[in-house]
Short mmCIF file of C-alpha atoms and ligand atoms in Angstrom, two decimals:
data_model
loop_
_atom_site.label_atom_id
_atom_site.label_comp_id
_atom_site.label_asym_id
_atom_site.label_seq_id
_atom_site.Cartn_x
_atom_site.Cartn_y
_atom_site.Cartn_z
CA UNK N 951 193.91 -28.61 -20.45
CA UNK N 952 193.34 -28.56 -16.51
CA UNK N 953 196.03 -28.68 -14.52
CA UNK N 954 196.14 -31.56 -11.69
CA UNK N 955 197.72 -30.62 -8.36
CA UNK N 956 200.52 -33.41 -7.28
CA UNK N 957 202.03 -33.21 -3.70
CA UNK N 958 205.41 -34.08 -3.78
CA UNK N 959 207.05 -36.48 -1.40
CA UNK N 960 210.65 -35.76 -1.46
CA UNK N 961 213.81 -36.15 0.80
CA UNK N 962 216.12 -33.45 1.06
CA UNK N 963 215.05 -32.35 -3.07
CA UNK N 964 215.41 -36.13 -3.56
CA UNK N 965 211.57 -37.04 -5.16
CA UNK N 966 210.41 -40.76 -3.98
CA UNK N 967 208.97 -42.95 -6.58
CA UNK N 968 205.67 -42.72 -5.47
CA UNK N 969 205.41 -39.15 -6.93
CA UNK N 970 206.95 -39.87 -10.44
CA UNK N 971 204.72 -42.80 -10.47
CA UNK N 972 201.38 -39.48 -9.38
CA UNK N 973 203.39 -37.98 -12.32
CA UNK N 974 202.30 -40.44 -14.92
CA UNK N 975 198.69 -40.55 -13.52
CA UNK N 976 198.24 -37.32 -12.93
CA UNK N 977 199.09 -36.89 -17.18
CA UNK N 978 195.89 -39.37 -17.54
CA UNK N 979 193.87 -36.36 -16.26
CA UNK N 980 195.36 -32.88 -16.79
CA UNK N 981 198.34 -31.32 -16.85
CA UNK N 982 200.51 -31.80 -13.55
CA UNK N 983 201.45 -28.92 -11.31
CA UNK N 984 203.62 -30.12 -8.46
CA UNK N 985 203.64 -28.80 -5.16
CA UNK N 986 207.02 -29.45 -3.24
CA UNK N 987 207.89 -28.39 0.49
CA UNK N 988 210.36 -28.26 2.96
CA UNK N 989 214.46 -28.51 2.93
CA UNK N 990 215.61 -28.76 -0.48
CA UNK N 991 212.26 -28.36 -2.24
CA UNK N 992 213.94 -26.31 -5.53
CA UNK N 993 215.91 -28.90 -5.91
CA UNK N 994 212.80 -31.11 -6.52
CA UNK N 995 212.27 -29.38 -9.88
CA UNK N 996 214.37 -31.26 -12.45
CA UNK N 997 213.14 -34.31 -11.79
CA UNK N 998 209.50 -33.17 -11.57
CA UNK N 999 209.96 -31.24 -15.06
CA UNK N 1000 211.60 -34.48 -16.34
CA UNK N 1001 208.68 -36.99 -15.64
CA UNK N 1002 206.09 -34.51 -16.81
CA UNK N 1003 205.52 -31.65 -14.26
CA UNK N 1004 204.85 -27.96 -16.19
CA UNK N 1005 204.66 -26.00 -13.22
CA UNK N 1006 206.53 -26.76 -9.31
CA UNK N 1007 205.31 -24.53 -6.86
CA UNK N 1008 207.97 -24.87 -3.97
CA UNK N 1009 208.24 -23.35 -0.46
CA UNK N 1010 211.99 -23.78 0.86
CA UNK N 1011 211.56 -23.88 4.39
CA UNK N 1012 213.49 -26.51 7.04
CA UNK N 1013 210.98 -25.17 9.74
CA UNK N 1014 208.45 -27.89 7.95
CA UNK N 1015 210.28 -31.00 9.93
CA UNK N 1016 209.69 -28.81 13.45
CA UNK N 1017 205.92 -29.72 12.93
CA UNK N 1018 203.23 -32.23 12.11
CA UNK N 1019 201.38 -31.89 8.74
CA UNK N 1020 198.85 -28.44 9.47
CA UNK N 1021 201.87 -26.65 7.66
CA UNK N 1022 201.79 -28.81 4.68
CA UNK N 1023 198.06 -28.40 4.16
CA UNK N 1024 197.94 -24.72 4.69
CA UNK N 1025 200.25 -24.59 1.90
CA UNK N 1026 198.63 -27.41 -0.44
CA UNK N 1027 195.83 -25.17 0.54
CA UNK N 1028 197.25 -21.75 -0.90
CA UNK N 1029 198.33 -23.90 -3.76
CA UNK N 1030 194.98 -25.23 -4.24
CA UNK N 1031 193.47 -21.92 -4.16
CA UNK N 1032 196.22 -20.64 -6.73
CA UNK N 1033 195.65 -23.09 -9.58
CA UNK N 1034 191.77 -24.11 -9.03
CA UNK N 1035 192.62 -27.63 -10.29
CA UNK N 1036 190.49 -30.39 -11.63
CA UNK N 1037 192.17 -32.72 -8.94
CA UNK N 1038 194.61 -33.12 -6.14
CA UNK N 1039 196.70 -36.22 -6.28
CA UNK N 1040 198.52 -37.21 -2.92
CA UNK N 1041 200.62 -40.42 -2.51
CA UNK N 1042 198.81 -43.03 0.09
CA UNK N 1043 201.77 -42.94 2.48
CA UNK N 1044 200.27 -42.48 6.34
CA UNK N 1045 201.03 -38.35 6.37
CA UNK N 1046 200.08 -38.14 2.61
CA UNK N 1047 196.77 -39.86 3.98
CA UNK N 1048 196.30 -37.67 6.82
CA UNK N 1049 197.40 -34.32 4.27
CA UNK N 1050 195.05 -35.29 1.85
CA UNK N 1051 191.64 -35.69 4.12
CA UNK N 1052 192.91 -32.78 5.93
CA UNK N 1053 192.70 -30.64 2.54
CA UNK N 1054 189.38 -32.56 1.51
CA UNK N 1055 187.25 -31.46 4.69
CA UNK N 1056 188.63 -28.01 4.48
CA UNK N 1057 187.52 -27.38 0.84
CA UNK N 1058 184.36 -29.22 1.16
CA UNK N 1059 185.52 -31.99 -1.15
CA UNK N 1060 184.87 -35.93 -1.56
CA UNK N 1061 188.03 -38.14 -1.34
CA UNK N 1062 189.12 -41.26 -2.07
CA UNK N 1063 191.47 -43.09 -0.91
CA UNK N 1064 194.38 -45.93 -1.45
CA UNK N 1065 193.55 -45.59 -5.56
CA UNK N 1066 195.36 -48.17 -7.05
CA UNK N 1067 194.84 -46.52 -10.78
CA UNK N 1068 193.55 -43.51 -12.05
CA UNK N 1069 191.78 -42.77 -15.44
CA UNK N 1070 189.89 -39.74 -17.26
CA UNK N 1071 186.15 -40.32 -17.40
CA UNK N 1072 183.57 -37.71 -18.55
CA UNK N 1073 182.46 -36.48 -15.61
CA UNK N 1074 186.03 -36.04 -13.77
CA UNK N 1075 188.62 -38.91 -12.74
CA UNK N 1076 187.50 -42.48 -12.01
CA UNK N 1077 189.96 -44.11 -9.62
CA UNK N 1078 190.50 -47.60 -8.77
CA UNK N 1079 189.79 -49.63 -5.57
CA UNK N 1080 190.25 -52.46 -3.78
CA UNK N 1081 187.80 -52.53 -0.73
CA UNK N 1082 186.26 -53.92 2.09
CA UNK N 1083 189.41 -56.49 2.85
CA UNK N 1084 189.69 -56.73 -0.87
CA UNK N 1085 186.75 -58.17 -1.09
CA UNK N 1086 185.42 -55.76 -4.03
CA UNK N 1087 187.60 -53.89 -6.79
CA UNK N 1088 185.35 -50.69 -7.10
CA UNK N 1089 185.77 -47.77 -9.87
CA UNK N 1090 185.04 -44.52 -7.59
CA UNK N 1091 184.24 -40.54 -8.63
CA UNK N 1092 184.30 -38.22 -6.38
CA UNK N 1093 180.91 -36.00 -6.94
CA UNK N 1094 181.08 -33.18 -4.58
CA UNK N 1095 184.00 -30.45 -4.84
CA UNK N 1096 187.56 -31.19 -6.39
CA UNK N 1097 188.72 -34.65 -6.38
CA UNK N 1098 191.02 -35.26 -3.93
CA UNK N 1099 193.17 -38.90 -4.42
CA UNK N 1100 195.59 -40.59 -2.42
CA UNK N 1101 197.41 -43.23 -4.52
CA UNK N 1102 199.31 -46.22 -3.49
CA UNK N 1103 202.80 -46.63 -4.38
CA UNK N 1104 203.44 -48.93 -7.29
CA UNK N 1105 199.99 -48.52 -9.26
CA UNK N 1106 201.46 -46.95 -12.39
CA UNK N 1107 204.90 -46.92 -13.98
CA UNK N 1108 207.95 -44.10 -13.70
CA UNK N 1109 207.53 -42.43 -17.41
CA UNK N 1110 210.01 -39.89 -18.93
CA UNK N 1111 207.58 -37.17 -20.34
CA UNK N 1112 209.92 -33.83 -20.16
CA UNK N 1113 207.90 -30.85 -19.67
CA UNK N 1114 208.70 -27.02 -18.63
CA UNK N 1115 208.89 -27.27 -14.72
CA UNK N 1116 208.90 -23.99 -14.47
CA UNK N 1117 209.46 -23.00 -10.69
CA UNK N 1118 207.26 -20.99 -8.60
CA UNK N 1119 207.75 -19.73 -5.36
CA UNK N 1120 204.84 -20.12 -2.87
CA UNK N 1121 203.59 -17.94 -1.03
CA UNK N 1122 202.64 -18.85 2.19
CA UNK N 1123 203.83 -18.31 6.06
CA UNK N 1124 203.61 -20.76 9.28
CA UNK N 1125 200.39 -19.65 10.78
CA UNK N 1126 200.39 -19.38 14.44
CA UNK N 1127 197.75 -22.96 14.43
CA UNK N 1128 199.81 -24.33 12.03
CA UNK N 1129 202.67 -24.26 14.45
CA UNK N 1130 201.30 -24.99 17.77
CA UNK N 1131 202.88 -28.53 18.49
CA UNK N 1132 206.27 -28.91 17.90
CA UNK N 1133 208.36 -32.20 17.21
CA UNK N 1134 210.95 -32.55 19.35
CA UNK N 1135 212.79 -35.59 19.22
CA UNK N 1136 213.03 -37.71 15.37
CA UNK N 1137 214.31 -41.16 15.90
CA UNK N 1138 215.16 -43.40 12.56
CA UNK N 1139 214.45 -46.98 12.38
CA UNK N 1140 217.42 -48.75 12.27
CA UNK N 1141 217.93 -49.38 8.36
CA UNK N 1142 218.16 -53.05 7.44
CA UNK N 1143 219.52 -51.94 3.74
CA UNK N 1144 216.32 -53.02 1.97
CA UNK N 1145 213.38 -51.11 0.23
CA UNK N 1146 210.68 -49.41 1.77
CA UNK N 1147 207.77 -52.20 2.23
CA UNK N 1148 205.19 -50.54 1.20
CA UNK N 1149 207.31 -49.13 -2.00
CA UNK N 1150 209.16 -52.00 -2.66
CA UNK N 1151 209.06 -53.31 -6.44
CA UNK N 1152 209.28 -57.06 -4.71
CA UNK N 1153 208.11 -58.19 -1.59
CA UNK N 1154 208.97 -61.75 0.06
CA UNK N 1155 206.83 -62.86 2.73
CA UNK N 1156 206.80 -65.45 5.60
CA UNK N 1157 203.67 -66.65 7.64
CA UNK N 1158 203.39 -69.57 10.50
CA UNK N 1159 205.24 -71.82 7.61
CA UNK N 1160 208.82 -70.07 8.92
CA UNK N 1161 208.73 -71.59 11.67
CA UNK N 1162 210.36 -69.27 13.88
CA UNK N 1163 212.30 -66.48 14.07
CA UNK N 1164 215.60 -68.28 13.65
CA UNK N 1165 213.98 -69.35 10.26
CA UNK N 1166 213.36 -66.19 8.67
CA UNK N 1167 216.82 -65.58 7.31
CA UNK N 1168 215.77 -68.28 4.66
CA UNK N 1169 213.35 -65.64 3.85
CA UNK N 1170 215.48 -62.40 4.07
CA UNK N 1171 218.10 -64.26 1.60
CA UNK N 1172 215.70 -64.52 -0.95
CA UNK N 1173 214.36 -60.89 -0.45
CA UNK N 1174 217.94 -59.76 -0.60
CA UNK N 1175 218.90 -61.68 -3.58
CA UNK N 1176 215.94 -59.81 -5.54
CA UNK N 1177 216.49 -56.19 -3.87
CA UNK N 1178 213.19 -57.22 -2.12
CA UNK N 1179 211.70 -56.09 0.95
CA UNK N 1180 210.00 -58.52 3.73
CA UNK N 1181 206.77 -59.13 4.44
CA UNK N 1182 205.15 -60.95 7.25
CA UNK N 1183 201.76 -62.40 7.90
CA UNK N 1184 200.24 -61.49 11.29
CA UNK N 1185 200.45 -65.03 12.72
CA UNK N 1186 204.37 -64.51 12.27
CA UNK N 1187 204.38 -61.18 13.56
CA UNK N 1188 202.10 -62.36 16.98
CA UNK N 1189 204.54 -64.96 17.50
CA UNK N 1190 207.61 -62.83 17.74
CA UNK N 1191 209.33 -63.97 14.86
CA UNK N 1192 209.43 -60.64 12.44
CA UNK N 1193 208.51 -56.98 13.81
CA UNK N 1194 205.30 -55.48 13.30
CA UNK N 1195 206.60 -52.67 11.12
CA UNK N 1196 206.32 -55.41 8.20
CA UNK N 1197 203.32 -57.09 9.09
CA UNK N 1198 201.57 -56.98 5.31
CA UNK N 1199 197.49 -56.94 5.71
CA UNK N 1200 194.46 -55.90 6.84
CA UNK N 1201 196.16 -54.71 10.70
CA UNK N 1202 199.50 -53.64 8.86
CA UNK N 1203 200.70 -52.65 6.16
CA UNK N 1204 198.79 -52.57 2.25
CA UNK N 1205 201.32 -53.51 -0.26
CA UNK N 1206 201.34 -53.62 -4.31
CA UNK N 1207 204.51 -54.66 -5.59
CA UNK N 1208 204.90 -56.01 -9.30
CA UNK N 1209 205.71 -59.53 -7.50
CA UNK N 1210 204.67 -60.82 -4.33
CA UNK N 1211 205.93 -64.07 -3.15
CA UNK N 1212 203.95 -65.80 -0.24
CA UNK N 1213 206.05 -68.32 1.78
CA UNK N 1214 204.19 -70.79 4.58
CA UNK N 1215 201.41 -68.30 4.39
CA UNK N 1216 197.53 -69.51 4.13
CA UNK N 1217 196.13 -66.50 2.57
CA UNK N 1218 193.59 -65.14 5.18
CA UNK N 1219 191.26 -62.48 3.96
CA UNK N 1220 192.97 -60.41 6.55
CA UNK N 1221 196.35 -61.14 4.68
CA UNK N 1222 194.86 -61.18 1.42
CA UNK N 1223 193.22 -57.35 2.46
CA UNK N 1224 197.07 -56.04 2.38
CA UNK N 1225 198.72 -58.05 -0.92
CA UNK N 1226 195.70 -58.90 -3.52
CA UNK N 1227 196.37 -55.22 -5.67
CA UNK N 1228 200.30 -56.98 -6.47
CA UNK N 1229 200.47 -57.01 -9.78
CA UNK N 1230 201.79 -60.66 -9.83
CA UNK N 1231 201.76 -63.24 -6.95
CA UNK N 1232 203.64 -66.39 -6.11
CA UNK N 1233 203.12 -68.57 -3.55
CA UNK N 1234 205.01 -71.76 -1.61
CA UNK N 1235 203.08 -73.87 0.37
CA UNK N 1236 203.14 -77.12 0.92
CA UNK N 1237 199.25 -77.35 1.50
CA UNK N 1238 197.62 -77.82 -2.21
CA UNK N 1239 194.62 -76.70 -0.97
CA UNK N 1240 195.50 -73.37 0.98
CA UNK N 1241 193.40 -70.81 -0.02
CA UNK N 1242 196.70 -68.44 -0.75
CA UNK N 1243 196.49 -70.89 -4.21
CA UNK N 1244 192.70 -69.43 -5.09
CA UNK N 1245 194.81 -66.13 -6.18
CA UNK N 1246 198.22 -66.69 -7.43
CA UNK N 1247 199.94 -66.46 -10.62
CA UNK N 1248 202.58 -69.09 -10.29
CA UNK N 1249 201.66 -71.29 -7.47
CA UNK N 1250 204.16 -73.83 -5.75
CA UNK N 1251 203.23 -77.12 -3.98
CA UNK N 1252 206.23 -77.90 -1.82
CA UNK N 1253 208.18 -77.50 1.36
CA UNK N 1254 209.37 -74.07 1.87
CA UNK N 1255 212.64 -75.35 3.33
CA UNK N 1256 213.42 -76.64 0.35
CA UNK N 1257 212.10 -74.17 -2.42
CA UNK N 1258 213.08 -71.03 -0.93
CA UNK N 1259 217.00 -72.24 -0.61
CA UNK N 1260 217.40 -72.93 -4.11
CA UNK N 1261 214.95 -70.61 -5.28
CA UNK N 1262 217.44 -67.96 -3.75
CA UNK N 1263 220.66 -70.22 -4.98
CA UNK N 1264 219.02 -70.20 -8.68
CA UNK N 1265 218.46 -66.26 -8.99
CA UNK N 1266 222.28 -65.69 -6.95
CA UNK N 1267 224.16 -67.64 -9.64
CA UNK N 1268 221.85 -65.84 -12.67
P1 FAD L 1039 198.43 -69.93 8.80
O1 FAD L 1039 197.06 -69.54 8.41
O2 FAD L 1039 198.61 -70.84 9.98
O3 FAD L 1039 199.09 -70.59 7.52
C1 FAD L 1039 200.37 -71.13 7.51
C2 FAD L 1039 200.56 -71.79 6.15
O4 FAD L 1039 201.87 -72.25 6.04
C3 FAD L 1039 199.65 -72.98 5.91
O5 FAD L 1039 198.92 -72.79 4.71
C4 FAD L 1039 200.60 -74.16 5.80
O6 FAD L 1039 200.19 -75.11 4.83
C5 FAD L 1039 201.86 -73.47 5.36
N1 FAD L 1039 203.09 -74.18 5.75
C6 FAD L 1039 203.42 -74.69 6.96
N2 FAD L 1039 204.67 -75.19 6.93
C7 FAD L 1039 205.14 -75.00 5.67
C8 FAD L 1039 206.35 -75.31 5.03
N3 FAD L 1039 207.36 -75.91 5.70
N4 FAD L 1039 206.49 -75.00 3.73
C9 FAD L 1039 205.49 -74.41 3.05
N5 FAD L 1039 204.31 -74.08 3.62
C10 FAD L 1039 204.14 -74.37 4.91
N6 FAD L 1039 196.75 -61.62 9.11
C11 FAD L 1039 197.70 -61.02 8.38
O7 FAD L 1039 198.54 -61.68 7.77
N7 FAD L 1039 197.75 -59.65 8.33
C12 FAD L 1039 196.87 -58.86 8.96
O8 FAD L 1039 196.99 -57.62 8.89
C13 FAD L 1039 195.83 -59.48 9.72
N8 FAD L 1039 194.91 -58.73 10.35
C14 FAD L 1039 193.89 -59.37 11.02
C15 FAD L 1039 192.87 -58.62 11.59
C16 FAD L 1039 191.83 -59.24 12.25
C17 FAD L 1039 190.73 -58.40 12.84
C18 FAD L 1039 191.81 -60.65 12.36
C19 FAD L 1039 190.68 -61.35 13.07
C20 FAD L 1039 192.81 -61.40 11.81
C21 FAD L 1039 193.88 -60.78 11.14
N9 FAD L 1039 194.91 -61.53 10.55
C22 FAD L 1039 195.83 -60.89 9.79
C23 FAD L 1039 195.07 -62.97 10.83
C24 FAD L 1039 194.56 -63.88 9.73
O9 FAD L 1039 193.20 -64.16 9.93
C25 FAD L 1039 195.35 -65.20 9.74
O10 FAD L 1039 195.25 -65.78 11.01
C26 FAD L 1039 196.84 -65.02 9.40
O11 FAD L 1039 196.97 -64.29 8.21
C27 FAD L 1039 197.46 -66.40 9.23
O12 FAD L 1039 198.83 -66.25 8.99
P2 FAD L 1039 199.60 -67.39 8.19
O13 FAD L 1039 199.01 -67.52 6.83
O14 FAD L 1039 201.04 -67.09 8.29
O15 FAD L 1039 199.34 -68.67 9.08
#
């Protein structure tokens, strides 16, 4: 069976969700060879032999935080060039983005990116997309070179599939290219407690409908009641009210949770662009005819003021 390359975004040996969830894909296509780097990148190997990896190729080096990404792809590079796979899954997070096309150029290869699902077709893997402000869901091939993929976070589900894992050290060294910028200075977003937005399970979302920033508590309370994260359409974001670091759409961030729940939000194309992949969507408005209604699941005609309170009061005392 070929074996499917899967980079491995970890912290500290901890793996992120995103790459069990490459994990389960990547067993669609192949067999799944990980390729884990930086500080604690051994200790990546249990859990990647759990969920289905049979090979992690690891290079233990902390030096990989004192630069931007040219390390990384030299060494999904050597790893590339060690296993000849049939594919190269990356997860769609921005330096998984910027890995990926990086590795496609150099090895002369089509990519796609933002796949929101992944299946074996005859003539190699046929990924799905949602493009052009989600106008279009498209099935895509890649037809020059080795199929390189970046997936988005949330398109496939965490599977136990225990496999050998067996560790291999890489072997590659900081080129002198590699290494000419340096980070200096990392500084961490304050953490509010709550997922990742664009890896969140659930997101809740306000738009104009909030009302101001003093109102978007209402909205945080319900996030927080479901382990949520927040989401905010631009119009809420221009106005001050919520930072732009959550701004879901077509300017900010792409999102595909298993729920999404629109609050006071109209459901722009440009909104729609970064929430229509969610696997199920709920909306509150109290327009009937907002166009956010054209693509829900569950669909709620009333004043936000008053659902979202006892929406959040109902699921608290559950
Ligand atoms: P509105 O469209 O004003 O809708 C507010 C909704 O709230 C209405 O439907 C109203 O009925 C409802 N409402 C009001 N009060 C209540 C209440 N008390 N209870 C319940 N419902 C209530 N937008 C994005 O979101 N993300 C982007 O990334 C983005 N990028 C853009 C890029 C470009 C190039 C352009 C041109 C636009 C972009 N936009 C983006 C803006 C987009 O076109 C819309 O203007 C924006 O999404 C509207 O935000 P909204 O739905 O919150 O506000």
């Amino acid at each position: 069976m070929a074996e499917v390359l899967v980079y491995v975004d970890h912290v500290d040996g901890a793996v992120r969700k995103p790459t069990l969830e490459l994990l389960t894909l990547a067993r669609r296509i192949g067999e799944p060879v990980a390729v884990a780097l930086g500080n604690g990148a051994a200790g990546t190997a249990a859990a990647l032999a759990e969920h289905g990896a049979v090979k992690v190729l690891t290079h233990e080096a902390a030096e990989y935080a004192d630069y931007l990404v040219v390390p990384k792809v030299d060494a999904l590079q050597a790893a590339y060039e060690a296993v000849s796979p049939a594919a190269v899954l990356v997860p769609s997070s921005a330096e998984g983005k910027e890995i990926a096309a990086r590795l496609a150029l150099r090895i002369g290869s089509g990519i796609i990116t933002d796949a929101v699902d992944l299946e074996a077709g005859d003539e190699g893997p046929v990924a799905t997309q949602s493009v052009f402000a989600a106008s279009f869901t498209t099935k895509t091939r890649v037809i020059k070179g080795t199929p390189v993929i970046t997936v988005k976070p949330n398109s496939a589900a965490v599977e136990a599939a225990p496999a050998a894992g067996a560790v291999e050290a890489l072997a590659v060294a900081f080129s002198e290219k590699a290494t000419g910028t340096k980070v200096t200075a990392r500084t961490p977003r304050e953490s509010t407690g709550r997922p990742e937005l664009t890896e969140a399970a659930i997101v809740v979302s306000g738009g104009r409908g909030v009302n101001g920033a003093e109102n978007f508590p209402i909205i945080e309370a319900l996030a927080d009641s479901l382990g949520a994260a927040v989401g905010a359409s631009r119009a809420a974001v221009d106005a001050g009210w919520y930072p732009h670091t959550n701004q879901v759409g077509q300017t900010g961030k792409s999102v595909s949770p298993q729920l999404y729940i629109a609050n006071g939000i109209s459901g722009a194309i440009q909104h729609r662009a970064g929430m229509q992949t969610s696997k199920t969507i709920v909306a509150v408005n109290k327009d009937a005819e907002a166009p956010i209604f054209d693509l829900v699941d569950y669909g709620v005609v009333g004043d936000l003021f008053d659902v979202v309170p006892q929406l959040t009061e109902e699921i608290n005392a559950r």
